[in-house]
Amino acid sequence: MRNVLAIARRELRSSFASPVAYVAVGLFALVFGYFFYATLVFFAERSLQATQFGMGGPMNVNQMMIRPLMLNVSVIVLFFLPMLTMRAFAEEKRSGTFELLLTRPLTDWQIVTGKFLGAMAMYSLMLLVSLVSILLLFLLGNPEWRQVATSYLGLLLMGGCFVALGLFFSSLTRSQLVAGVLTFSALLLLWVINWTADSAGPVMRAVVQALSITDHFDDFSRGVVDTRHLVYYLSFIGFGLFLTARAIDSERWKG
Amino acid sequence: MIDVQHLTKRYGRVTAVDDVSFRVEKGEILGFLGPNGAGKTTTMRVLTGYMPPTEGRALVAGHDILEAPLEAKRRTGYLPETPPLYPEMTVRDYLMFVATINGLASAERRRRVETAMERTRVADMASRHCGKLSKGYRQRVGLAQAILHNPDVLILDEPTAGLDPKQIHETRDLIKSLGGDHTVILSTHILPEVAQTCSRVVIINKGRVVAIDTPENLTARLRGAETMFVQVDSAGADATPVIAAVPGVTGVTIAARRDEQASYEVASERGHDIRRQLAAAIVTQGWGLLELRPLRMSLEEIFLQLTTEENAGGAEVPRA
Ligand SMILES: Nc1ncnc2c1ncn2[C@@H]1O[C@H](COP(=O)(O)OP(=O)(O)OP(=O)(O)O)[C@@H](O)[C@H]1O
Ligand SMILES: [Mg+2]
């Protein structure tokens, strides 16, 4: 455990030493802020119209504001996470520090979980920044804190899947760029794949829905924690990390 | 301490290390010598558990590197060919990190880091970022990282590469002081380094061991005959017949001739010291004896001879 934490801490600190972290967090805050503002304006207009035309009082901030915002955020996250994971192994391999990690008394599993926790810490920071805007909502209206909490839990888990996938791709190459592009393409594919779900047959549809990471987020954004989704996310993360550990080991044998 | 048995490592179809066996006893400093691409780095990478061997096995500090990798790695310090530094970390933070993943208790870490920095003389750079260090300092921080946890076995891949002459000297002294309680394997291209620091040498070429011996024995074994260098002022006369008449001399060649003086290379039977008779023979002719010294084959020549030999395979040392 000490080894895992040491690697995670080092990972986090080196993220902050590189401009990538600041760019990622800063841009994310900016994009999130924009979406927040846009959703807020949209919600305010609809709300105003509703009261003007007497369509039954002010609208529900949870359904009309938080949920669409969170669904948007889940997509924004997809665009940003490759930036946080692309360095992880690719850079260590390029600079030769990977040789240090692999010749110290560490298990592959410790290295992989250390990297995972490091990237997750960085991601949590990104989410924390966005949480500031959400707190504004609590000042202005009375959103349900439960729904906010489950949404963020969902974002954390979904991001965990993205991170696991990103680590896997980073472990395959010495180039950050290649790792980043591969991760981004894979995530994009897993996102757009559920667009085809509606037109597909029942079997295809089930497969597609199982693959689509973002699809499982929907319930979280509505304030529901369904164990099915929880298990899905946790096993996705576990499997991703397992594959990463295998990739490191097989690289060893190839030399 | 280190036992390498029939180690073979192939990268795809390239055989980088081919059936290498050797042992290193506790406290020994073993030099690994060979031209570029000989397989030195590859052997070291197998010994440190960075990559598994294709065939054969290796025991480091009593533990099989494949079966008990963590145990073996805990007792090994390794300086790879390129020092594995994180550019964005300060030297001290970096060493603290390595100390942690080496399993040192937190109470001990700081002290060990300071000691290692003292020994490798990087203390003045403690708060400098690793990425901003000069090549020589990087090498030294790499060395500090390797000795940090006081390992039984040290594996150093070209530890003096990129150092200035003063630093080379200090690093050699450090390595020599480490031998004794530590077992050291180091690789190098610098031959005098081997003669000065190592108790035994492995010469490796194209992945195969060409010779294993002490530097002294290696020099001696390679000379089938003793050769003397003699410079004589014989007023223009040819001294060859006089020298050839000395008992024990088996051959004389003129190495150079200038004005009244000439120099000769005199071969003699092994273990037969001809210097006294040779000197007497020349002096009784009334000639001036300007120089008389044994010609020793340098390690350099041995190395070239061993590694450029056709069919350099086999551990048998060819006779000169
Ligand atoms: N990762 C690799 N993949 C394929 N071949 C490799 C790899 N690493 C080394 N080799 C090959 O293995 C052989 C031995 O290389 P190695 O690096 O062990 O030599 P070396 O003795 O350390 O040389 P140098 O003195 O240049 O450091 C070379 O022919 C090299 O091309
Ligand atoms: Mg090498």
XYZ file of C-alpha atoms and ligand atoms in Angstrom:
607
model
C 0.000 0.000 0.000
C 2.857 2.341 0.811
C 4.297 1.661 -2.623
C 0.963 2.331 -4.290
C 0.584 5.650 -2.505
C 4.174 6.646 -3.243
C 3.600 6.084 -6.946
C 0.235 7.862 -6.874
C 1.709 10.852 -5.077
C 4.621 11.077 -7.453
C 2.243 10.848 -10.390
C 0.075 13.654 -9.089
C 3.030 15.874 -8.374
C 4.544 15.361 -11.771
C 1.173 16.188 -13.351
C 1.358 19.541 -11.682
C 4.878 20.095 -12.875
C 3.744 19.742 -16.473
C 1.553 22.321 -18.207
C -0.859 19.586 -19.263
C -2.488 19.492 -15.835
C -3.121 23.213 -15.739
C -4.401 23.256 -19.286
C -6.713 20.336 -18.584
C -8.134 21.706 -15.339
C -8.331 25.259 -16.650
C -10.004 24.363 -19.933
C -12.344 21.975 -18.208
C -13.418 24.719 -15.799
C -13.962 27.040 -18.751
C -15.979 24.585 -20.821
C -17.940 23.482 -17.793
C -18.653 27.110 -16.931
C -19.950 27.716 -20.433
C -22.297 24.742 -20.339
C -23.418 25.687 -16.872
C -24.255 29.182 -18.037
C -26.009 27.979 -21.193
C -28.127 25.472 -19.292
C -28.943 28.066 -16.680
C -30.097 30.613 -19.250
C -32.128 27.989 -21.083
C -33.678 26.844 -17.836
C -34.483 30.418 -16.782
C -36.225 31.161 -20.074
C -38.259 27.996 -20.017
C -39.114 28.620 -16.425
C -40.235 32.144 -17.186
C -42.359 31.002 -20.126
C -43.934 28.340 -17.997
C -45.054 30.782 -15.313
C -46.190 33.366 -17.912
C -48.420 30.974 -19.761
C -49.631 29.446 -16.546
C -48.234 25.997 -17.179
C -48.126 25.011 -13.576
C -45.679 26.999 -11.455
C -41.847 27.115 -11.549
C -40.090 24.134 -13.125
C -38.074 21.468 -11.416
C -34.441 22.508 -11.161
C -33.348 18.921 -10.715
C -34.895 17.546 -13.865
C -34.495 20.567 -16.094
C -31.153 21.898 -14.957
C -28.947 19.394 -13.160
C -29.687 16.370 -15.275
C -29.017 17.920 -18.701
C -25.944 19.649 -17.318
C -24.574 16.398 -15.943
C -25.200 14.568 -19.199
C -23.216 17.259 -20.968
C -20.452 17.039 -18.403
C -20.136 13.311 -18.940
C -19.274 14.064 -22.561
C -16.883 16.891 -21.707
C -15.049 14.551 -19.377
C -14.630 12.155 -22.264
C -12.750 14.834 -24.173
C -10.498 15.774 -21.286
C -9.468 12.536 -19.629
C -7.083 11.330 -22.329
C -4.942 14.345 -21.392
C -4.612 13.082 -17.843
C -3.609 9.525 -18.666
C -1.579 9.744 -21.845
C 1.685 10.456 -20.039
C 1.325 7.750 -17.418
C 3.359 4.921 -18.924
C 4.378 6.312 -22.305
C 6.520 9.025 -20.751
C 8.167 6.651 -18.265
C 9.078 4.341 -21.098
C 10.466 7.131 -23.206
C 12.585 8.637 -20.451
C 13.820 5.320 -19.068
C 12.309 5.687 -15.604
C 10.180 2.659 -16.359
C 13.368 0.642 -15.978
C 13.595 1.981 -12.430
C 10.032 0.983 -11.544
C 10.383 -2.480 -13.034
C 13.650 -3.219 -11.245
C 12.491 -2.056 -7.814
C 10.670 -4.450 -5.481
C 7.220 -3.549 -6.805
C 4.519 -5.722 -8.279
C 2.951 -4.766 -11.606
C -0.310 -4.428 -9.757
C 1.140 -1.857 -7.369
C 2.493 0.176 -10.246
C -0.825 0.099 -12.105
C -3.008 0.974 -9.109
C -0.570 3.708 -8.128
C -0.884 5.242 -11.572
C -4.654 4.850 -11.431
C -4.990 6.598 -8.092
C -2.693 9.383 -9.227
C -4.783 10.069 -12.319
C -8.017 9.768 -10.325
C -6.756 12.358 -7.851
C -6.142 14.733 -10.727
C -9.585 14.013 -12.151
C -11.234 14.559 -8.766
C -9.614 17.950 -8.684
C -11.179 18.760 -12.027
C -14.586 17.752 -10.702
C -14.040 19.744 -7.546
C -13.524 22.880 -9.608
C -16.849 22.272 -11.362
C -18.573 21.705 -8.046
C -18.052 25.374 -7.215
C -20.594 26.380 -9.871
C -23.067 23.803 -8.638
C -22.860 25.332 -5.183
C -24.149 28.536 -6.780
C -27.346 26.674 -7.585
C -27.844 25.968 -3.927
C -27.673 29.686 -3.259
C -30.158 30.538 -6.005
C -32.621 27.703 -5.799
C -33.208 24.537 -3.886
C -31.765 21.652 -5.889
C -31.768 18.253 -4.342
C -28.307 17.527 -2.857
C -28.870 13.794 -3.289
C -29.048 14.102 -7.030
C -25.918 16.230 -7.127
C -24.115 13.683 -4.988
C -25.120 10.675 -7.101
C -24.243 12.578 -10.262
C -20.756 13.204 -8.996
C -20.411 9.621 -7.847
C -21.430 8.607 -11.354
C -18.952 11.017 -12.914
C -16.208 9.662 -10.699
C -16.969 6.060 -11.639
C -17.401 6.803 -15.303
C -14.149 8.780 -15.289
C -12.534 5.795 -13.582
C -13.405 3.704 -16.622
C -11.929 6.330 -18.917
C -8.777 6.458 -16.808
C -8.409 2.673 -16.814
C -8.766 2.655 -20.575
C -6.319 5.544 -20.921
C -3.729 3.777 -18.756
C -4.060 0.690 -20.889
C -3.351 2.591 -24.095
C -0.527 4.482 -22.437
C 1.079 1.177 -21.480
C 1.207 0.107 -25.116
C 3.415 2.852 -26.501
C 6.366 5.137 -25.817
C 4.593 8.117 -27.344
C 2.254 10.310 -25.289
C 0.623 11.522 -28.462
C -0.172 8.047 -29.718
C -1.517 7.086 -26.291
C -3.700 10.194 -26.165
C -5.090 9.745 -29.670
C -5.797 6.049 -29.141
C -7.580 6.717 -25.853
C -9.609 9.533 -27.311
C -10.666 7.489 -30.340
C -11.660 4.543 -28.184
C -13.700 6.727 -25.835
C -15.354 8.487 -28.735
C -16.274 5.158 -30.268
C -17.756 3.904 -26.997
C -19.783 7.101 -26.775
C -21.179 7.254 -30.310
C -21.892 3.555 -30.368
C -25.095 4.067 -28.398
C -26.430 6.368 -31.108
C -26.783 3.272 -33.231
C -28.597 1.413 -30.462
C -32.031 2.739 -31.402
C -31.898 1.502 -34.966
C -30.310 -1.851 -34.111
C -32.058 -5.133 -33.403
C -32.629 -6.333 -29.827
C -29.444 -8.381 -29.564
C -27.215 -5.731 -31.070
C -28.885 -3.218 -28.856
C -28.050 -5.137 -25.716
C -24.421 -5.464 -26.798
C -24.154 -1.806 -27.657
C -25.686 -0.744 -24.388
C -23.319 -2.947 -22.470
C -20.378 -1.294 -24.219
C -21.502 2.257 -23.878
C -19.859 3.671 -20.792
C -21.827 6.919 -20.938
C -25.175 5.119 -21.103
C -24.720 3.748 -17.610
C -24.337 7.258 -16.300
C -27.935 8.235 -17.042
C -29.424 6.832 -13.852
C -26.780 8.489 -11.687
C -27.707 11.866 -13.172
C -31.302 11.281 -12.137
C -30.363 10.682 -8.542
C -30.546 6.902 -8.671
C -27.733 4.581 -7.651
C -28.450 1.269 -9.303
C -26.165 -1.597 -8.277
C -26.153 -2.851 -11.867
C -24.399 0.284 -13.018
C -22.160 0.294 -9.984
C -21.050 -3.253 -10.729
C -20.647 -2.422 -14.405
C -18.344 0.497 -13.713
C -16.313 -1.245 -11.045
C -15.765 -4.316 -13.188
C -14.863 -2.158 -16.180
C -12.218 -0.397 -14.088
C -10.948 -3.664 -12.646
C -10.732 -5.259 -16.060
C -9.000 -2.227 -17.562
C -6.362 -2.232 -14.846
C -5.926 -5.972 -15.207
C -5.291 -5.572 -18.943
C -2.799 -2.804 -18.225
C -0.891 -5.020 -15.818
C -0.886 -7.786 -18.421
C 0.374 -5.394 -21.070
C 3.312 -4.417 -18.870
C 4.161 -8.012 -18.205
C 3.948 -9.085 -21.827
C 6.146 -6.177 -22.853
C 8.751 -7.525 -20.476
C 8.852 -10.836 -22.271
C 9.035 -9.220 -25.664
C 11.891 -7.005 -24.412
C 26.221 -13.896 -4.563
C 25.416 -13.870 -8.256
C 25.107 -17.094 -10.169
C 24.345 -16.941 -13.858
C 23.683 -20.258 -15.531
C 23.468 -20.702 -19.305
C 21.736 -17.413 -19.790
C 20.366 -16.726 -23.258
C 18.319 -13.732 -24.316
C 16.823 -13.324 -27.747
C 15.003 -10.296 -29.088
C 12.911 -11.840 -31.800
C 15.559 -13.369 -34.041
C 18.486 -11.398 -32.641
C 20.425 -13.307 -30.005
C 21.764 -10.613 -27.714
C 23.159 -12.936 -25.022
C 24.161 -16.468 -25.883
C 24.674 -19.128 -23.207
C 26.489 -16.952 -20.698
C 27.525 -18.447 -17.350
C 29.543 -16.916 -14.561
C 29.593 -16.532 -10.794
C 30.428 -13.564 -8.657
C 31.381 -14.128 -5.038
C 30.504 -11.828 -2.174
C 32.650 -8.718 -2.058
C 33.958 -9.103 -5.578
C 33.958 -6.374 -8.199
C 33.381 -7.885 -11.592
C 34.088 -5.898 -14.738
C 32.007 -6.474 -17.808
C 33.950 -5.655 -20.903
C 32.908 -5.778 -24.524
C 32.451 -3.733 -27.669
C 29.183 -1.935 -28.485
C 26.292 -4.333 -28.872
C 28.116 -7.151 -27.079
C 25.189 -7.797 -24.759
C 26.372 -6.145 -21.548
C 23.261 -4.073 -20.981
C 21.031 -6.994 -21.883
C 22.744 -9.269 -19.343
C 22.358 -6.607 -16.668
C 18.714 -6.108 -17.504
C 18.094 -9.796 -17.022
C 19.978 -9.807 -13.716
C 17.932 -6.888 -12.398
C 14.635 -8.469 -13.353
C 13.805 -5.870 -15.978
C 13.329 -8.620 -18.523
C 13.224 -12.398 -18.147
C 15.832 -14.581 -19.849
C 14.816 -16.628 -22.887
C 16.736 -19.578 -21.488
C 18.832 -20.300 -18.441
C 18.523 -18.822 -15.005
C 20.086 -16.287 -12.717
C 20.356 -16.204 -8.945
C 20.931 -12.825 -7.359
C 21.701 -12.633 -3.634
C 20.478 -16.211 -3.330
C 17.116 -15.631 -5.018
C 16.048 -16.761 -8.439
C 15.223 -13.644 -10.410
C 12.199 -15.286 -12.006
C 10.834 -17.182 -9.009
C 11.417 -14.622 -6.258
C 11.785 -11.336 -8.132
C 10.817 -9.101 -5.206
C 13.355 -10.680 -2.867
C 16.107 -10.420 -5.460
C 15.214 -6.836 -6.387
C 15.124 -5.728 -2.756
C 18.780 -6.736 -2.443
C 19.888 -5.177 -5.703
C 20.804 -1.636 -6.633
C 20.820 -0.827 -10.316
C 22.195 2.040 -12.342
C 20.816 1.640 -15.863
C 22.644 2.881 -18.949
C 20.576 6.105 -18.879
C 20.050 7.277 -15.284
C 16.306 6.867 -14.632
C 15.488 10.354 -13.339
C 12.198 12.219 -13.262
C 13.094 15.624 -14.708
C 10.442 17.521 -12.751
C 11.538 16.256 -9.335
C 14.289 17.715 -7.204
C 17.212 15.465 -6.447
C 16.176 15.058 -2.824
C 12.507 14.363 -3.616
C 13.555 11.877 -6.249
C 15.817 9.997 -3.856
C 13.095 10.046 -1.199
C 10.714 8.499 -3.698
C 13.184 5.765 -4.627
C 13.839 5.150 -0.921
C 10.116 4.667 -0.363
C 9.597 2.183 -3.175
C 12.664 0.332 -1.990
C 10.723 -0.313 1.189
C 12.812 1.780 3.578
C 10.988 2.772 6.765
C 10.093 6.453 6.868
C 12.329 7.099 9.889
C 15.324 5.837 7.965
C 14.651 7.403 4.603
C 15.940 10.908 5.197
C 19.163 9.693 6.752
C 19.830 7.237 3.945
C 19.146 9.864 1.314
C 21.553 12.302 2.947
C 24.241 9.627 3.226
C 23.867 8.586 -0.392
C 24.054 12.219 -1.518
C 27.233 12.697 0.517
C 28.880 9.606 -0.883
C 28.131 10.449 -4.499
C 28.790 14.180 -3.953
C 25.479 15.491 -5.144
C 24.496 17.156 -1.863
C 25.093 20.617 -3.352
C 22.446 19.860 -5.990
C 19.873 18.489 -3.526
C 17.171 21.007 -4.381
C 17.916 21.242 -8.100
C 15.460 19.671 -10.533
C 16.796 16.454 -12.016
C 15.997 17.674 -15.520
C 18.313 20.641 -15.053
C 21.375 18.664 -14.027
C 24.436 18.235 -16.193
C 25.186 14.803 -17.615
C 27.768 14.022 -14.969
C 25.488 14.994 -12.106
C 22.696 12.902 -13.573
C 25.026 9.954 -13.591
C 25.905 10.597 -9.948
C 22.282 10.940 -8.856
C 21.667 7.668 -10.675
C 24.454 6.130 -8.644
C 23.069 7.635 -5.418
C 19.742 6.031 -6.242
C 21.430 2.650 -6.680
C 23.305 2.626 -3.354
C 20.482 4.213 -1.358
C 19.120 1.110 0.324
C 22.543 -0.393 0.952
C 21.936 -3.389 -1.317
C 24.012 -6.581 -1.264
C 24.401 -6.498 -5.016
C 25.141 -3.482 -7.170
C 24.724 -3.599 -10.916
C 26.170 -0.553 -12.628
C 25.897 -0.051 -16.364
C 28.752 2.242 -17.405
C 28.899 4.121 -14.095
C 31.644 6.500 -15.223
C 30.174 7.417 -18.613
C 29.985 11.174 -19.000
C 32.033 12.068 -15.927
C 35.016 14.397 -15.846
C 38.435 12.894 -14.983
C 38.240 13.976 -11.352
C 34.789 12.496 -11.006
C 35.832 9.276 -12.722
C 38.556 8.965 -10.136
C 36.163 9.631 -7.238
C 33.556 7.270 -8.590
C 36.114 4.503 -8.976
C 37.198 5.059 -5.393
C 33.568 4.915 -4.322
C 33.032 1.660 -6.200
C 36.199 0.199 -4.726
C 35.040 1.153 -1.241
C 31.710 -0.512 -1.972
C 33.402 -3.767 -2.894
C 33.989 -5.717 0.264
C 30.509 -5.630 1.756
C 28.807 -5.323 -1.625
C 29.063 -7.424 -4.701
C 29.472 -5.233 -7.737
C 29.092 -5.846 -11.451
C 30.030 -2.922 -13.640
C 30.259 -2.545 -17.369
C 32.612 -0.220 -19.127
C 34.496 0.492 -22.309
C 37.419 2.011 -20.460
C 40.062 -0.666 -20.055
C 42.311 0.920 -17.431
C 39.178 1.247 -15.327
C 38.815 -2.495 -15.243
C 42.457 -3.000 -14.324
C 42.129 -0.452 -11.526
C 38.795 -1.324 -9.991
C 37.875 -4.886 -10.793
C 39.000 -8.075 -9.169
C 37.829 -10.099 -12.153
C 36.917 -9.399 -15.749
C 34.388 -10.960 -18.071
C 35.108 -10.186 -21.686
C 32.010 -10.624 -23.779
C 31.630 -10.346 -27.534
C 28.546 -10.870 -29.691
C 26.684 -12.213 -26.671
C 29.267 -14.854 -25.786
C 31.813 -14.939 -23.005
C 35.288 -14.821 -24.513
C 37.317 -14.803 -21.303
C 36.867 -14.673 -17.542
C 39.871 -13.999 -15.339
C 41.674 -11.477 -13.152
C 43.116 -8.545 -15.070
C 46.657 -9.709 -14.167
C 46.153 -13.280 -15.275
C 44.527 -12.153 -18.441
C 47.564 -10.062 -19.292
C 49.946 -12.865 -18.389
C 48.079 -15.712 -20.052
C 47.968 -13.925 -23.297
C 51.688 -13.565 -23.559
C 53.095 -16.896 -24.679
C 56.567 -15.402 -24.639
C 58.239 -12.548 -22.803
C 59.326 -9.645 -24.903
C 61.991 -7.071 -24.023
C 62.522 -3.718 -25.548
C 66.217 -2.768 -25.804
C 67.726 0.423 -27.091
C 71.443 0.317 -27.851
C 73.992 2.876 -28.955
C 76.272 0.553 -30.940
C 77.976 3.236 -33.047
C 76.170 1.976 -36.126
C 77.035 -1.719 -35.718
C 74.301 -4.354 -35.891
C 73.726 -5.747 -32.419
C 71.466 -8.564 -33.578
C 74.055 -11.403 -33.475
C 75.268 -10.315 -30.039
C 71.754 -10.260 -28.623
C 70.793 -13.515 -30.285
C 73.778 -15.185 -28.624
C 72.430 -14.484 -25.147
C 71.095 -17.730 -23.587
C 67.305 -17.956 -23.615
C 66.727 -15.555 -26.488
C 64.466 -16.988 -29.159
C 64.201 -14.098 -31.575
C 65.392 -10.577 -32.268
C 63.804 -7.962 -34.487
C 64.950 -4.441 -35.156
C 62.213 -2.087 -34.100
C 63.806 1.194 -35.153
C 67.163 2.560 -36.205
C 68.311 6.150 -35.999
C 71.861 7.412 -36.496
C 74.123 5.437 -34.195
C 71.305 3.978 -32.163
C 68.941 1.136 -32.766
C 66.155 -0.463 -30.775
C 65.326 -4.153 -30.761
C 62.502 -6.328 -29.610
C 63.861 -9.438 -28.007
C 61.703 -12.482 -27.495
C 62.728 -15.050 -24.911
C 61.491 -18.241 -23.337
C 58.755 -17.785 -20.813
C 59.798 -17.522 -17.180
C 63.402 -16.922 -18.172
C 64.702 -13.538 -17.069
C 67.337 -12.555 -19.627
C 67.784 -8.968 -18.528
C 71.079 -9.393 -16.654
C 72.845 -11.375 -19.363
C 71.462 -9.140 -22.053
C 72.762 -6.020 -20.309
C 76.162 -7.615 -19.679
C 76.501 -8.743 -23.306
C 75.824 -5.264 -24.602
C 78.059 -3.481 -22.127
C 81.020 -5.824 -22.737
C 80.838 -4.832 -26.417
C 81.513 -1.270 -25.238
C 78.114 -0.119 -26.459
C 75.784 2.114 -24.563
C 72.687 0.532 -23.120
C 70.094 3.300 -23.357
C 66.935 1.470 -22.426
C 65.851 -1.983 -21.334
C 62.271 -2.755 -20.382
C 59.790 -5.593 -20.652
C 57.097 -5.119 -23.282
C 53.771 -5.940 -21.738
C 50.697 -6.428 -23.757
C 48.215 -3.878 -22.542
C 44.682 -4.831 -21.672
C 43.717 -2.787 -24.689
C 45.585 -5.087 -27.039
C 44.205 -8.151 -25.324
C 40.719 -6.814 -25.640
C 41.149 -6.070 -29.317
C 42.747 -9.417 -29.903
C 39.966 -11.313 -28.139
C 37.076 -9.438 -29.638
C 38.301 -9.182 -33.205
C 39.317 -12.850 -33.368
C 37.274 -14.824 -35.894
C 35.100 -17.435 -34.220
C 35.566 -15.699 -30.934
C 33.344 -18.281 -29.294
C 34.384 -20.479 -26.411
C 35.839 -19.532 -23.080
C 39.326 -20.668 -24.036
C 41.783 -17.813 -24.183
C 43.750 -17.926 -27.410
C 47.506 -17.870 -27.118
C 49.338 -14.872 -28.467
N 15.069 -3.803 -26.995
C 15.785 -4.423 -27.945
N 15.177 -4.976 -29.008
C 15.889 -5.617 -29.958
N 17.208 -5.770 -29.940
C 17.890 -5.245 -28.911
C 17.212 -4.543 -27.862
N 18.137 -4.124 -26.964
C 19.324 -4.545 -27.438
N 19.192 -5.217 -28.601
C 20.291 -5.845 -29.384
O 20.961 -6.743 -28.541
C 22.362 -6.679 -28.736
C 23.071 -6.394 -27.413
O 22.755 -5.079 -26.993
P 23.226 -4.471 -25.608
O 22.512 -3.189 -25.412
O 23.059 -5.496 -24.542
O 24.763 -4.213 -25.875
P 25.853 -3.501 -24.942
O 26.928 -4.490 -24.716
O 25.217 -2.925 -23.729
O 26.382 -2.355 -25.905
P 26.907 -0.870 -25.548
O 28.344 -0.991 -25.216
O 26.705 -0.145 -26.848
O 26.069 -0.325 -24.447
C 22.577 -5.635 -29.809
O 22.765 -6.307 -31.021
C 21.309 -4.840 -29.825
O 21.044 -4.375 -31.110
Mg 25.082 -1.066 -22.957
